[in-house]
PDB file of C-alpha atoms in Angstrom:
ATOM      1  CA  UNK A  27      27.414 156.757 -47.185  1.00 52.00           C
ATOM      2  CA  UNK A  28      25.270 159.851 -49.100  1.00 62.00           C
ATOM      3  CA  UNK A  29      27.687 163.332 -49.124  1.00 83.00           C
ATOM      4  CA  UNK A  30      26.889 166.236 -47.313  1.00 90.00           C
ATOM      5  CA  UNK A  31      24.546 168.293 -49.794  1.00 95.00           C
ATOM      6  CA  UNK A  32      25.355 171.889 -47.484  1.00 96.00           C
ATOM      7  CA  UNK A  33      25.370 172.894 -43.572  1.00 96.00           C
ATOM      8  CA  UNK A  34      23.099 175.629 -42.283  1.00 97.00           C
ATOM      9  CA  UNK A  35      25.011 176.990 -39.154  1.00 97.00           C
ATOM     10  CA  UNK A  36      22.589 178.800 -36.755  1.00 97.00           C
ATOM     11  CA  UNK A  37      24.393 181.404 -34.846  1.00 94.00           C
ATOM     12  CA  UNK A  38      27.717 179.910 -33.553  1.00 92.00           C
ATOM     13  CA  UNK A  39      30.172 182.312 -32.012  1.00 92.00           C
ATOM     14  CA  UNK A  40      32.429 179.727 -31.552  1.00 95.00           C
ATOM     15  CA  UNK A  41      33.505 178.100 -35.447  1.00 96.00           C
ATOM     16  CA  UNK A  42      37.365 178.516 -34.647  1.00 96.00           C
ATOM     17  CA  UNK A  43      37.606 176.709 -31.371  1.00 96.00           C
ATOM     18  CA  UNK A  44      40.835 176.821 -30.495  1.00 95.00           C
ATOM     19  CA  UNK A  45      40.955 180.667 -31.178  1.00 94.00           C
ATOM     20  CA  UNK A  46      38.132 181.035 -28.583  1.00 95.00           C
ATOM     21  CA  UNK A  47      39.492 178.848 -26.149  1.00 95.00           C
ATOM     22  CA  UNK A  48      43.136 180.315 -26.121  1.00 95.00           C
ATOM     23  CA  UNK A  49      41.773 183.685 -25.504  1.00 94.00           C
ATOM     24  CA  UNK A  50      38.820 184.950 -22.425  1.00 93.00           C
ATOM     25  CA  UNK A  51      35.922 182.997 -23.203  1.00 93.00           C
ATOM     26  CA  UNK A  52      33.088 181.991 -21.827  1.00 92.00           C
ATOM     27  CA  UNK A  53      33.047 179.316 -19.020  1.00 95.00           C
ATOM     28  CA  UNK A  54      30.205 177.178 -20.781  1.00 94.00           C
ATOM     29  CA  UNK A  55      32.870 176.195 -23.422  1.00 95.00           C
ATOM     30  CA  UNK A  56      35.467 174.730 -21.185  1.00 96.00           C
ATOM     31  CA  UNK A  57      33.498 171.446 -20.394  1.00 95.00           C
ATOM     32  CA  UNK A  58      32.442 170.592 -24.047  1.00 95.00           C
ATOM     33  CA  UNK A  59      35.701 171.558 -25.780  1.00 96.00           C
ATOM     34  CA  UNK A  60      38.352 170.867 -22.611  1.00 95.00           C
ATOM     35  CA  UNK A  61      41.888 171.719 -22.557  1.00 95.00           C
ATOM     36  CA  UNK A  62      43.314 169.822 -25.442  1.00 96.00           C
ATOM     37  CA  UNK A  63      44.425 172.441 -28.058  1.00 95.00           C
ATOM     38  CA  UNK A  64      44.932 169.605 -30.639  1.00 96.00           C
ATOM     39  CA  UNK A  65      41.333 168.557 -30.239  1.00 97.00           C
ATOM     40  CA  UNK A  66      40.474 172.317 -30.463  1.00 96.00           C
ATOM     41  CA  UNK A  67      41.878 172.105 -34.038  1.00 95.00           C
ATOM     42  CA  UNK A  68      39.430 168.855 -34.987  1.00 95.00           C
ATOM     43  CA  UNK A  69      36.431 170.532 -33.380  1.00 95.00           C
ATOM     44  CA  UNK A  70      37.015 173.901 -35.611  1.00 95.00           C
ATOM     45  CA  UNK A  71      35.023 174.721 -38.731  1.00 95.00           C
ATOM     46  CA  UNK A  72      37.337 177.003 -39.669  1.00 95.00           C
ATOM     47  CA  UNK A  73      40.346 175.023 -39.187  1.00 94.00           C
ATOM     48  CA  UNK A  74      39.056 171.593 -41.155  1.00 94.00           C
ATOM     49  CA  UNK A  75      37.402 173.170 -44.017  1.00 95.00           C
ATOM     50  CA  UNK A  76      39.261 172.116 -47.177  1.00 94.00           C
ATOM     51  CA  UNK A  77      38.754 172.537 -50.766  1.00 94.00           C
ATOM     52  CA  UNK A  78      35.862 171.194 -51.790  1.00 91.00           C
ATOM     53  CA  UNK A  79      33.960 171.139 -48.923  1.00 93.00           C
ATOM     54  CA  UNK A  80      30.503 171.504 -48.894  1.00 95.00           C
ATOM     55  CA  UNK A  81      28.571 174.618 -48.949  1.00 97.00           C
ATOM     56  CA  UNK A  82      27.876 176.380 -45.910  1.00 97.00           C
ATOM     57  CA  UNK A  83      24.944 179.011 -44.784  1.00 98.00           C
ATOM     58  CA  UNK A  84      26.381 180.625 -41.672  1.00 97.00           C
ATOM     59  CA  UNK A  85      23.341 182.408 -39.678  1.00 98.00           C
ATOM     60  CA  UNK A  86      24.465 184.818 -37.340  1.00 97.00           C
ATOM     61  CA  UNK A  87      23.113 187.396 -34.893  1.00 97.00           C
ATOM     62  CA  UNK A  88      23.790 191.179 -35.957  1.00 97.00           C
ATOM     63  CA  UNK A  89      22.954 191.818 -32.008  1.00 97.00           C
ATOM     64  CA  UNK A  90      26.557 189.236 -30.848  1.00 95.00           C
ATOM     65  CA  UNK A  91      29.811 190.929 -31.681  1.00 94.00           C
ATOM     66  CA  UNK A  92      31.448 187.387 -31.208  1.00 93.00           C
ATOM     67  CA  UNK A  93      29.216 185.547 -33.539  1.00 95.00           C
ATOM     68  CA  UNK A  94      29.514 188.330 -36.023  1.00 96.00           C
ATOM     69  CA  UNK A  95      33.480 188.280 -35.703  1.00 95.00           C
ATOM     70  CA  UNK A  96      33.709 184.348 -35.867  1.00 95.00           C
ATOM     71  CA  UNK A  97      31.011 184.764 -39.149  1.00 97.00           C
ATOM     72  CA  UNK A  98      33.674 187.071 -40.816  1.00 97.00           C
ATOM     73  CA  UNK A  99      36.669 185.156 -40.168  1.00 96.00           C
ATOM     74  CA  UNK A 100      35.068 181.580 -40.887  1.00 97.00           C
ATOM     75  CA  UNK A 101      33.585 183.346 -44.413  1.00 97.00           C
ATOM     76  CA  UNK A 102      37.179 184.841 -45.564  1.00 97.00           C
ATOM     77  CA  UNK A 103      38.620 181.329 -44.808  1.00 97.00           C
ATOM     78  CA  UNK A 104      36.267 179.770 -46.954  1.00 97.00           C
ATOM     79  CA  UNK A 105      36.079 181.995 -49.337  1.00 97.00           C
ATOM     80  CA  UNK A 106      40.083 181.547 -49.586  1.00 97.00           C
ATOM     81  CA  UNK A 107      39.917 178.114 -50.404  1.00 97.00           C
ATOM     82  CA  UNK A 108      37.350 178.936 -52.773  1.00 97.00           C
ATOM     83  CA  UNK A 109      34.448 177.437 -51.142  1.00 97.00           C
ATOM     84  CA  UNK A 110      30.810 178.320 -51.258  1.00 97.00           C
ATOM     85  CA  UNK A 111      30.212 180.575 -47.937  1.00 98.00           C
ATOM     86  CA  UNK A 112      26.756 182.237 -47.882  1.00 98.00           C
ATOM     87  CA  UNK A 113      26.465 184.808 -44.253  1.00 98.00           C
ATOM     88  CA  UNK A 114      23.234 185.888 -43.752  1.00 98.00           C
ATOM     89  CA  UNK A 115      22.634 188.156 -40.510  1.00 98.00           C
ATOM     90  CA  UNK A 116      19.953 188.235 -38.589  1.00 98.00           C
ATOM     91  CA  UNK A 117      18.746 191.280 -36.094  1.00 98.00           C
ATOM     92  CA  UNK A 118      17.422 188.214 -33.341  1.00 97.00           C
ATOM     93  CA  UNK A 119      18.525 186.882 -30.311  1.00 96.00           C
ATOM     94  CA  UNK A 120      20.544 183.569 -30.498  1.00 95.00           C
ATOM     95  CA  UNK A 121      17.484 182.333 -29.140  1.00 96.00           C
ATOM     96  CA  UNK A 122      15.118 184.105 -31.700  1.00 97.00           C
ATOM     97  CA  UNK A 123      17.645 182.396 -34.365  1.00 97.00           C
ATOM     98  CA  UNK A 124      16.991 179.099 -33.236  1.00 96.00           C
ATOM     99  CA  UNK A 125      13.228 179.688 -32.384  1.00 97.00           C
ATOM    100  CA  UNK A 126      11.883 181.453 -35.563  1.00 97.00           C
ATOM    101  CA  UNK A 127      13.619 179.334 -37.961  1.00 97.00           C
ATOM    102  CA  UNK A 128      10.683 177.203 -39.752  1.00 96.00           C
ATOM    103  CA  UNK A 129       7.911 180.021 -39.258  1.00 97.00           C
ATOM    104  CA  UNK A 130       6.542 181.628 -41.941  1.00 96.00           C
ATOM    105  CA  UNK A 131       8.798 184.751 -42.612  1.00 97.00           C
ATOM    106  CA  UNK A 132      11.385 186.206 -44.437  1.00 97.00           C
ATOM    107  CA  UNK A 133      14.026 184.348 -42.567  1.00 98.00           C
ATOM    108  CA  UNK A 134      13.260 181.091 -42.995  1.00 97.00           C
ATOM    109  CA  UNK A 135      12.428 181.734 -46.794  1.00 97.00           C
ATOM    110  CA  UNK A 136      16.160 183.105 -47.197  1.00 98.00           C
ATOM    111  CA  UNK A 137      17.605 179.452 -45.564  1.00 98.00           C
ATOM    112  CA  UNK A 138      14.974 177.933 -47.720  1.00 97.00           C
ATOM    113  CA  UNK A 139      16.236 179.203 -50.540  1.00 97.00           C
ATOM    114  CA  UNK A 140      20.202 177.762 -49.883  1.00 98.00           C
ATOM    115  CA  UNK A 141      18.714 174.670 -49.392  1.00 97.00           C
ATOM    116  CA  UNK A 142      16.900 174.549 -52.477  1.00 97.00           C
ATOM    117  CA  UNK A 143      19.848 175.816 -54.455  1.00 97.00           C
ATOM    118  CA  UNK A 144      21.893 172.869 -53.254  1.00 95.00           C
ATOM    119  CA  UNK A 145      19.930 169.931 -54.965  1.00 92.00           C
ATOM    120  CA  UNK A 146      16.997 169.819 -57.232  1.00 92.00           C
ATOM    121  CA  UNK A 147      15.293 167.554 -54.734  1.00 93.00           C
ATOM    122  CA  UNK A 148      15.329 169.579 -52.228  1.00 92.00           C
ATOM    123  CA  UNK A 149      13.849 172.528 -53.975  1.00 95.00           C
ATOM    124  CA  UNK A 150      11.241 170.091 -54.847  1.00 95.00           C
ATOM    125  CA  UNK A 151      10.349 169.294 -51.444  1.00 94.00           C
ATOM    126  CA  UNK A 152      10.619 172.634 -49.957  1.00 92.00           C
ATOM    127  CA  UNK A 153       7.677 173.881 -52.948  1.00 88.00           C
TER     128      UNK A 153
END
């Protein structure tokens, strides 16, 4: 299998599922994450990263406190492990972060620059 070059995470307010689920949270998280703390840990990017994990660009909405907090905690944990964790705050709604990626704008160019930095062949494809 081919190794993962990197990950682009789009405005996640649940980088540490266990932390979110142990406190008051949006009910929409109950169905996908259930009630098992062991499952929460396995599904938490913050909990499963290890030294050597692939680089991550975490895009987050500067309009959402939960997304800001989760991104900051995720980045701090990754950096403590020596990982490359880039963050990109956007003054966009959650829907616009998803909807505007790929359009001809500075946001798309920043995401593409991260992707290009991961691999020369990817960089050529993005030119």
